[in-house]
């Protein structure tokens, strides 16, 4: 075979390879299983997968994209005007409207960042409600919180890294209220191995697949009365704190 012929064949093979790769990417984009593929877009109807957490973190700083995704969920919410300065600047806080059931945060005034709201929507729909039904036989009507935004460094120290609360990319969950009137309190119900304790551990474990930081009473005394959830960007998709 002459040399120019070989070059032509190599060219054809390279092109075939590229086309096959493009078809594969297109297939992955559209097919079930994309929740495990980091380069595909996040859809709120997808099950929670290996890449879901990094896709939520990647919404940080993408205000328009995030608000459009939140809108597609059917959640009624009000975006807040940007506020704060420097490390405590918040561009993308949202408040879920009172009376809606998709994201029943209490108090209703709590306004986490849009990416946090996306993570919380997935958490409530695919973790909190199914676990409440399975372990407690009822529906969660309120997720009680100690709040989201707080302009401070971690553990309110004088120096050191800034808290994710400073940009509303965090939420402290203190308990849950069920449709049948029962209350589950992180402080009171975490100890032991009753149904309420099992529910709290299950929702903590489920949060670890959605948030880059999930801290519970298992971590330290500072978290005895709440689950701390946040979206710290640690650069790589696999690095998470789950305690
Ligand atoms: Zn916190």
PDB file of C-alpha atoms and ligand atoms in Angstrom:
ATOM      1  CA  UNK A   1       0.000   0.000   0.000  1.00  0.00           C
ATOM      2  CA  UNK A   2       1.297   3.434  -0.871  1.00  0.00           C
ATOM      3  CA  UNK A   3       1.962   5.954   1.921  1.00  0.00           C
ATOM      4  CA  UNK A   4      -0.721   8.516   0.792  1.00  0.00           C
ATOM      5  CA  UNK A   5      -3.308   5.696   0.929  1.00  0.00           C
ATOM      6  CA  UNK A   6      -2.378   4.884   4.518  1.00  0.00           C
ATOM      7  CA  UNK A   7      -2.705   8.546   5.504  1.00  0.00           C
ATOM      8  CA  UNK A   8      -6.158   8.705   3.900  1.00  0.00           C
ATOM      9  CA  UNK A   9      -7.256   5.601   5.819  1.00  0.00           C
ATOM     10  CA  UNK A  10      -5.936   6.969   9.099  1.00  0.00           C
ATOM     11  CA  UNK A  11      -7.858  10.178   8.446  1.00  0.00           C
ATOM     12  CA  UNK A  12     -11.054   8.207   7.830  1.00  0.00           C
ATOM     13  CA  UNK A  13     -10.558   6.208  11.015  1.00  0.00           C
ATOM     14  CA  UNK A  14     -10.022   9.380  13.057  1.00  0.00           C
ATOM     15  CA  UNK A  15     -13.212  10.872  11.638  1.00  0.00           C
ATOM     16  CA  UNK A  16     -15.175   7.699  12.356  1.00  0.00           C
ATOM     17  CA  UNK A  17     -13.835   7.753  15.919  1.00  0.00           C
ATOM     18  CA  UNK A  18     -14.895  11.378  16.392  1.00  0.00           C
ATOM     19  CA  UNK A  19     -18.395  10.706  15.022  1.00  0.00           C
ATOM     20  CA  UNK A  20     -18.796   7.651  17.263  1.00  0.00           C
ATOM     21  CA  UNK A  21     -17.695   9.734  20.280  1.00  0.00           C
ATOM     22  CA  UNK A  22     -20.165  12.524  19.426  1.00  0.00           C
ATOM     23  CA  UNK A  23     -22.994   9.980  19.110  1.00  0.00           C
ATOM     24  CA  UNK A  24     -22.027   8.474  22.462  1.00  0.00           C
ATOM     25  CA  UNK A  25     -22.073  11.875  24.192  1.00  0.00           C
ATOM     26  CA  UNK A  26     -25.438  12.695  22.586  1.00  0.00           C
ATOM     27  CA  UNK A  27     -26.836   9.359  23.733  1.00  0.00           C
ATOM     28  CA  UNK A  28     -25.588   9.859  27.281  1.00  0.00           C
ATOM     29  CA  UNK A  29     -27.109  13.365  27.317  1.00  0.00           C
ATOM     30  CA  UNK A  30     -30.583  12.067  26.575  1.00  0.00           C
ATOM     31  CA  UNK A  31     -30.666   8.693  28.270  1.00  0.00           C
ATOM     32  CA  UNK A  32     -31.440   7.601  31.801  1.00  0.00           C
ATOM     33  CA  UNK A  33     -28.235   7.407  33.791  1.00  0.00           C
ATOM     34  CA  UNK A  34     -27.171  10.966  33.055  1.00  0.00           C
ATOM     35  CA  UNK A  35     -27.397  11.741  36.788  1.00  0.00           C
ATOM     36  CA  UNK A  36     -24.057   9.904  36.957  1.00  0.00           C
ATOM     37  CA  UNK A  37     -22.429  11.910  34.133  1.00  0.00           C
ATOM     38  CA  UNK A  38     -20.952  15.267  35.194  1.00  0.00           C
ATOM     39  CA  UNK A  39     -21.105  16.927  31.750  1.00  0.00           C
ATOM     40  CA  UNK A  40     -24.888  16.550  31.316  1.00  0.00           C
ATOM     41  CA  UNK A  41     -27.327  19.216  32.558  1.00  0.00           C
ATOM     42  CA  UNK A  42     -29.070  18.848  35.921  1.00  0.00           C
ATOM     43  CA  UNK A  43     -32.759  17.978  35.653  1.00  0.00           C
ATOM     44  CA  UNK A  44     -34.918  17.969  38.777  1.00  0.00           C
ATOM     45  CA  UNK A  45     -36.801  14.907  37.521  1.00  0.00           C
ATOM     46  CA  UNK A  46     -33.624  12.789  37.404  1.00  0.00           C
ATOM     47  CA  UNK A  47     -32.946  10.439  40.296  1.00  0.00           C
ATOM     48  CA  UNK A  48     -30.032  11.454  42.556  1.00  0.00           C
ATOM     49  CA  UNK A  49     -26.794  10.125  41.056  1.00  0.00           C
ATOM     50  CA  UNK A  50     -23.031  10.292  41.405  1.00  0.00           C
ATOM     51  CA  UNK A  51     -22.774  13.656  39.606  1.00  0.00           C
ATOM     52  CA  UNK A  52     -25.825  15.375  41.150  1.00  0.00           C
ATOM     53  CA  UNK A  53     -23.868  17.038  43.980  1.00  0.00           C
ATOM     54  CA  UNK A  54     -21.218  18.557  41.705  1.00  0.00           C
ATOM     55  CA  UNK A  55     -23.918  19.806  39.316  1.00  0.00           C
ATOM     56  CA  UNK A  56     -25.657  21.613  42.204  1.00  0.00           C
ATOM     57  CA  UNK A  57     -22.351  23.177  43.373  1.00  0.00           C
ATOM     58  CA  UNK A  58     -21.684  24.285  39.774  1.00  0.00           C
ATOM     59  CA  UNK A  59     -24.880  26.396  39.837  1.00  0.00           C
ATOM     60  CA  UNK A  60     -23.143  28.756  42.286  1.00  0.00           C
ATOM     61  CA  UNK A  61     -22.639  32.098  40.533  1.00  0.00           C
ATOM     62  CA  UNK A  62     -24.957  31.076  37.655  1.00  0.00           C
ATOM     63  CA  UNK A  63     -27.932  33.136  38.814  1.00  0.00           C
ATOM     64  CA  UNK A  64     -30.031  33.129  35.613  1.00  0.00           C
ATOM     65  CA  UNK A  65     -29.449  29.449  34.877  1.00  0.00           C
ATOM     66  CA  UNK A  66     -30.291  28.494  38.454  1.00  0.00           C
ATOM     67  CA  UNK A  67     -33.446  30.623  38.642  1.00  0.00           C
ATOM     68  CA  UNK A  68     -34.670  29.110  35.349  1.00  0.00           C
ATOM     69  CA  UNK A  69     -34.105  25.603  36.709  1.00  0.00           C
ATOM     70  CA  UNK A  70     -35.885  26.490  39.946  1.00  0.00           C
ATOM     71  CA  UNK A  71     -38.776  27.923  37.908  1.00  0.00           C
ATOM     72  CA  UNK A  72     -39.039  24.628  35.994  1.00  0.00           C
ATOM     73  CA  UNK A  73     -39.697  22.797  39.282  1.00  0.00           C
ATOM     74  CA  UNK A  74     -43.107  24.430  39.670  1.00  0.00           C
ATOM     75  CA  UNK A  75     -41.996  25.956  42.988  1.00  0.00           C
ATOM     76  CA  UNK A  76     -43.564  29.330  43.700  1.00  0.00           C
ATOM     77  CA  UNK A  77     -40.785  31.557  44.963  1.00  0.00           C
ATOM     78  CA  UNK A  78     -39.530  35.134  45.052  1.00  0.00           C
ATOM     79  CA  UNK A  79     -35.909  35.978  44.139  1.00  0.00           C
ATOM     80  CA  UNK A  80     -34.395  38.475  46.580  1.00  0.00           C
ATOM     81  CA  UNK A  81     -32.596  41.575  45.384  1.00  0.00           C
ATOM     82  CA  UNK A  82     -28.802  41.176  45.742  1.00  0.00           C
ATOM     83  CA  UNK A  83     -27.568  42.410  49.142  1.00  0.00           C
ATOM     84  CA  UNK A  84     -24.506  42.466  51.425  1.00  0.00           C
ATOM     85  CA  UNK A  85     -20.889  43.328  50.659  1.00  0.00           C
ATOM     86  CA  UNK A  86     -17.532  41.582  50.140  1.00  0.00           C
ATOM     87  CA  UNK A  87     -17.504  38.040  51.606  1.00  0.00           C
ATOM     88  CA  UNK A  88     -21.136  38.468  52.629  1.00  0.00           C
ATOM     89  CA  UNK A  89     -22.467  39.463  49.209  1.00  0.00           C
ATOM     90  CA  UNK A  90     -25.512  37.418  48.154  1.00  0.00           C
ATOM     91  CA  UNK A  91     -26.645  37.627  44.533  1.00  0.00           C
ATOM     92  CA  UNK A  92     -29.032  34.699  44.275  1.00  0.00           C
ATOM     93  CA  UNK A  93     -31.113  34.249  47.438  1.00  0.00           C
ATOM     94  CA  UNK A  94     -34.668  32.994  46.981  1.00  0.00           C
ATOM     95  CA  UNK A  95     -37.635  32.743  49.331  1.00  0.00           C
ATOM     96  CA  UNK A  96     -40.173  29.966  48.749  1.00  0.00           C
ATOM     97  CA  UNK A  97     -43.665  31.493  48.907  1.00  0.00           C
ATOM     98  CA  UNK A  98     -45.718  30.706  52.008  1.00  0.00           C
ATOM     99  CA  UNK A  99     -48.395  28.069  51.489  1.00  0.00           C
ATOM    100  CA  UNK A 100     -46.607  26.046  48.779  1.00  0.00           C
ATOM    101  CA  UNK A 101     -45.709  22.452  49.587  1.00  0.00           C
ATOM    102  CA  UNK A 102     -42.682  21.751  47.366  1.00  0.00           C
ATOM    103  CA  UNK A 103     -40.233  23.425  49.742  1.00  0.00           C
ATOM    104  CA  UNK A 104     -41.974  23.956  53.100  1.00  0.00           C
ATOM    105  CA  UNK A 105     -39.189  25.704  55.011  1.00  0.00           C
ATOM    106  CA  UNK A 106     -39.956  27.242  58.376  1.00  0.00           C
ATOM    107  CA  UNK A 107     -39.815  30.081  59.131  1.00  0.00           C
ATOM    108  CA  UNK A 108     -41.136  31.061  55.675  1.00  0.00           C
ATOM    109  CA  UNK A 109     -38.821  34.080  55.696  1.00  0.00           C
ATOM    110  CA  UNK A 110     -35.688  31.914  55.347  1.00  0.00           C
ATOM    111  CA  UNK A 111     -33.988  32.677  52.005  1.00  0.00           C
ATOM    112  CA  UNK A 112     -31.199  30.285  50.960  1.00  0.00           C
ATOM    113  CA  UNK A 113     -29.217  30.733  47.757  1.00  0.00           C
ATOM    114  CA  UNK A 114     -30.786  29.388  44.575  1.00  0.00           C
ATOM    115  CA  UNK A 115     -28.391  26.408  44.357  1.00  0.00           C
ATOM    116  CA  UNK A 116     -29.222  25.525  47.992  1.00  0.00           C
ATOM    117  CA  UNK A 117     -32.944  25.693  47.105  1.00  0.00           C
ATOM    118  CA  UNK A 118     -32.294  23.278  44.208  1.00  0.00           C
ATOM    119  CA  UNK A 119     -30.506  20.845  46.545  1.00  0.00           C
ATOM    120  CA  UNK A 120     -33.259  21.186  49.146  1.00  0.00           C
ATOM    121  CA  UNK A 121     -35.980  20.527  46.564  1.00  0.00           C
ATOM    122  CA  UNK A 122     -34.269  17.283  45.530  1.00  0.00           C
ATOM    123  CA  UNK A 123     -33.668  16.374  49.182  1.00  0.00           C
ATOM    124  CA  UNK A 124     -37.270  16.902  50.195  1.00  0.00           C
ATOM    125  CA  UNK A 125     -38.745  15.100  47.148  1.00  0.00           C
ATOM    126  CA  UNK A 126     -36.363  12.144  46.894  1.00  0.00           C
ATOM    127  CA  UNK A 127     -35.090  11.687  50.450  1.00  0.00           C
ATOM    128  CA  UNK A 128     -37.159  13.403  53.156  1.00  0.00           C
ATOM    129  CA  UNK A 129     -40.673  12.493  51.961  1.00  0.00           C
ATOM    130  CA  UNK A 130     -39.956   8.859  50.976  1.00  0.00           C
ATOM    131  CA  UNK A 131     -38.124   8.260  54.291  1.00  0.00           C
ATOM    132  CA  UNK A 132     -40.928   9.921  56.292  1.00  0.00           C
ATOM    133  CA  UNK A 133     -43.465   7.713  54.562  1.00  0.00           C
ATOM    134  CA  UNK A 134     -41.399   4.539  54.994  1.00  0.00           C
ATOM    135  CA  UNK A 135     -40.245   5.045  58.600  1.00  0.00           C
ATOM    136  CA  UNK A 136     -42.967   7.222  60.134  1.00  0.00           C
ATOM    137  CA  UNK A 137     -45.988   6.593  57.899  1.00  0.00           C
ATOM    138  CA  UNK A 138     -46.684  10.269  57.355  1.00  0.00           C
ATOM    139  CA  UNK A 139     -45.748  13.237  55.182  1.00  0.00           C
ATOM    140  CA  UNK A 140     -43.430  16.078  56.200  1.00  0.00           C
ATOM    141  CA  UNK A 141     -45.293  19.382  56.106  1.00  0.00           C
ATOM    142  CA  UNK A 142     -42.554  21.600  57.563  1.00  0.00           C
ATOM    143  CA  UNK A 143     -38.763  21.561  57.526  1.00  0.00           C
ATOM    144  CA  UNK A 144     -37.798  23.655  60.541  1.00  0.00           C
ATOM    145  CA  UNK A 145     -34.595  25.686  60.279  1.00  0.00           C
ATOM    146  CA  UNK A 146     -32.315  27.952  62.298  1.00  0.00           C
ATOM    147  CA  UNK A 147     -31.786  30.000  59.126  1.00  0.00           C
ATOM    148  CA  UNK A 148     -29.506  30.300  56.128  1.00  0.00           C
ATOM    149  CA  UNK A 149     -27.820  33.707  55.741  1.00  0.00           C
ATOM    150  CA  UNK A 150     -25.436  34.893  58.423  1.00  0.00           C
ATOM    151  CA  UNK A 151     -22.491  37.197  57.711  1.00  0.00           C
ATOM    152  CA  UNK A 152     -19.797  35.469  59.769  1.00  0.00           C
ATOM    153  CA  UNK A 153     -16.737  33.254  59.708  1.00  0.00           C
ATOM    154  CA  UNK A 154     -16.940  29.546  60.603  1.00  0.00           C
ATOM    155  CA  UNK A 155     -18.033  28.992  64.224  1.00  0.00           C
ATOM    156  CA  UNK A 156     -18.360  32.806  64.497  1.00  0.00           C
ATOM    157  CA  UNK A 157     -14.592  33.080  65.093  1.00  0.00           C
ATOM    158  CA  UNK A 158     -12.664  36.325  64.738  1.00  0.00           C
ATOM    159  CA  UNK A 159     -10.530  34.951  61.912  1.00  0.00           C
ATOM    160  CA  UNK A 160     -10.303  31.893  59.694  1.00  0.00           C
ATOM    161  CA  UNK A 161     -12.368  30.863  56.705  1.00  0.00           C
ATOM    162  CA  UNK A 162     -15.753  32.421  56.021  1.00  0.00           C
ATOM    163  CA  UNK A 163     -18.832  30.294  56.643  1.00  0.00           C
ATOM    164  CA  UNK A 164     -20.986  29.187  53.720  1.00  0.00           C
ATOM    165  CA  UNK A 165     -23.756  30.900  55.709  1.00  0.00           C
ATOM    166  CA  UNK A 166     -22.129  34.224  54.741  1.00  0.00           C
ATOM    167  CA  UNK A 167     -23.351  33.724  51.153  1.00  0.00           C
ATOM    168  CA  UNK A 168     -26.595  31.878  52.011  1.00  0.00           C
ATOM    169  CA  UNK A 169     -25.072  28.685  50.567  1.00  0.00           C
ATOM    170  CA  UNK A 170     -25.928  26.831  53.775  1.00  0.00           C
ATOM    171  CA  UNK A 171     -28.954  25.877  55.835  1.00  0.00           C
ATOM    172  CA  UNK A 172     -29.296  24.644  59.428  1.00  0.00           C
ATOM    173  CA  UNK A 173     -32.171  22.160  59.789  1.00  0.00           C
ATOM    174  CA  UNK A 174     -33.424  21.763  63.356  1.00  0.00           C
ATOM    175  CA  UNK A 175     -36.417  19.481  62.876  1.00  0.00           C
ATOM    176  CA  UNK A 176     -39.440  18.332  60.920  1.00  0.00           C
ATOM    177  CA  UNK A 177     -43.205  18.521  61.408  1.00  0.00           C
ATOM    178  CA  UNK A 178     -45.401  15.709  60.071  1.00  0.00           C
ATOM    179  CA  UNK A 179     -48.902  15.920  58.603  1.00  0.00           C
ATOM    180  CA  UNK A 180     -50.213  13.971  61.596  1.00  0.00           C
ATOM    181  CA  UNK A 181     -48.870  16.639  63.965  1.00  0.00           C
ATOM    182  CA  UNK A 182     -45.793  14.815  65.263  1.00  0.00           C
ATOM    183  CA  UNK A 183     -42.534  16.770  65.540  1.00  0.00           C
ATOM    184  CA  UNK A 184     -39.065  15.342  65.009  1.00  0.00           C
ATOM    185  CA  UNK A 185     -36.341  17.340  66.717  1.00  0.00           C
ATOM    186  CA  UNK A 186     -32.654  16.856  65.890  1.00  0.00           C
ATOM    187  CA  UNK A 187     -31.741  17.750  69.495  1.00  0.00           C
ATOM    188  CA  UNK A 188     -34.268  15.453  71.205  1.00  0.00           C
ATOM    189  CA  UNK A 189     -34.660  12.612  68.722  1.00  0.00           C
ATOM    190  CA  UNK A 190     -31.135  12.036  67.371  1.00  0.00           C
ATOM    191  CA  UNK A 191     -30.041   9.891  70.344  1.00  0.00           C
ATOM    192  CA  UNK A 192     -31.347   6.322  70.491  1.00  0.00           C
ATOM    193  CA  UNK A 193     -32.581   4.031  67.733  1.00  0.00           C
ATOM    194  CA  UNK A 194     -36.326   4.672  67.553  1.00  0.00           C
ATOM    195  CA  UNK A 195     -38.216   5.490  64.345  1.00  0.00           C
ATOM    196  CA  UNK A 196     -37.536   9.213  64.685  1.00  0.00           C
ATOM    197  CA  UNK A 197     -33.800   8.634  65.186  1.00  0.00           C
ATOM    198  CA  UNK A 198     -33.689   6.298  62.187  1.00  0.00           C
ATOM    199  CA  UNK A 199     -35.507   8.901  60.105  1.00  0.00           C
ATOM    200  CA  UNK A 200     -33.002  11.611  61.088  1.00  0.00           C
ATOM    201  CA  UNK A 201     -30.041   9.377  60.186  1.00  0.00           C
ATOM    202  CA  UNK A 202     -31.645   8.460  56.866  1.00  0.00           C
ATOM    203  CA  UNK A 203     -32.204  12.086  55.848  1.00  0.00           C
ATOM    204  CA  UNK A 204     -28.655  12.966  56.985  1.00  0.00           C
ATOM    205  CA  UNK A 205     -27.235  10.137  54.841  1.00  0.00           C
ATOM    206  CA  UNK A 206     -29.365  11.206  51.866  1.00  0.00           C
ATOM    207  CA  UNK A 207     -28.204  14.822  52.232  1.00  0.00           C
ATOM    208  CA  UNK A 208     -24.594  13.667  51.792  1.00  0.00           C
ATOM    209  CA  UNK A 209     -25.359  12.842  48.127  1.00  0.00           C
ATOM    210  CA  UNK A 210     -26.629  16.384  47.488  1.00  0.00           C
ATOM    211  CA  UNK A 211     -24.559  18.788  49.589  1.00  0.00           C
ATOM    212  CA  UNK A 212     -20.786  19.110  49.785  1.00  0.00           C
ATOM    213  CA  UNK A 213     -20.986  19.451  53.567  1.00  0.00           C
ATOM    214  CA  UNK A 214     -23.449  17.589  55.776  1.00  0.00           C
ATOM    215  CA  UNK A 215     -22.789  17.817  59.529  1.00  0.00           C
ATOM    216  CA  UNK A 216     -24.995  16.186  62.177  1.00  0.00           C
ATOM    217  CA  UNK A 217     -24.828  15.565  65.943  1.00  0.00           C
ATOM    218  CA  UNK A 218     -22.413  12.709  65.056  1.00  0.00           C
ATOM    219  CA  UNK A 219     -19.833  15.375  64.152  1.00  0.00           C
ATOM    220  CA  UNK A 220     -19.533  17.503  67.298  1.00  0.00           C
ATOM    221  CA  UNK A 221     -21.408  19.188  70.112  1.00  0.00           C
ATOM    222  CA  UNK A 222     -21.832  22.385  68.062  1.00  0.00           C
ATOM    223  CA  UNK A 223     -24.172  20.394  65.814  1.00  0.00           C
ATOM    224  CA  UNK A 224     -26.166  18.625  68.556  1.00  0.00           C
ATOM    225  CA  UNK A 225     -29.350  20.471  67.636  1.00  0.00           C
ATOM    226  CA  UNK A 226     -29.198  20.765  63.842  1.00  0.00           C
ATOM    227  CA  UNK A 227     -28.049  19.344  60.526  1.00  0.00           C
ATOM    228  CA  UNK A 228     -25.732  21.781  58.757  1.00  0.00           C
ATOM    229  CA  UNK A 229     -25.989  21.496  54.953  1.00  0.00           C
ATOM    230  CA  UNK A 230     -23.842  23.572  52.600  1.00  0.00           C
ATOM    231  CA  UNK A 231     -22.440  23.855  49.084  1.00  0.00           C
ATOM    232  CA  UNK A 232     -18.749  24.599  49.700  1.00  0.00           C
ATOM    233  CA  UNK A 233     -16.854  24.304  46.411  1.00  0.00           C
ATOM    234  CA  UNK A 234     -13.902  22.018  47.083  1.00  0.00           C
ATOM    235  CA  UNK A 235     -12.805  21.827  43.461  1.00  0.00           C
ATOM    236  CA  UNK A 236     -13.176  18.124  42.820  1.00  0.00           C
ATOM    237  CA  UNK A 237     -16.476  16.332  42.524  1.00  0.00           C
ATOM    238  CA  UNK A 238     -15.710  13.551  44.966  1.00  0.00           C
ATOM    239  CA  UNK A 239     -14.615  15.594  47.986  1.00  0.00           C
ATOM    240  CA  UNK A 240     -17.408  15.892  50.506  1.00  0.00           C
ATOM    241  CA  UNK A 241     -17.783  16.148  54.258  1.00  0.00           C
ATOM    242  CA  UNK A 242     -20.416  13.728  55.538  1.00  0.00           C
ATOM    243  CA  UNK A 243     -20.425  13.322  59.309  1.00  0.00           C
TER     244      UNK A 243
HETATM  245 ZN1  LIG B   1     -24.725  25.873  59.656  1.00  0.00          ZN
END
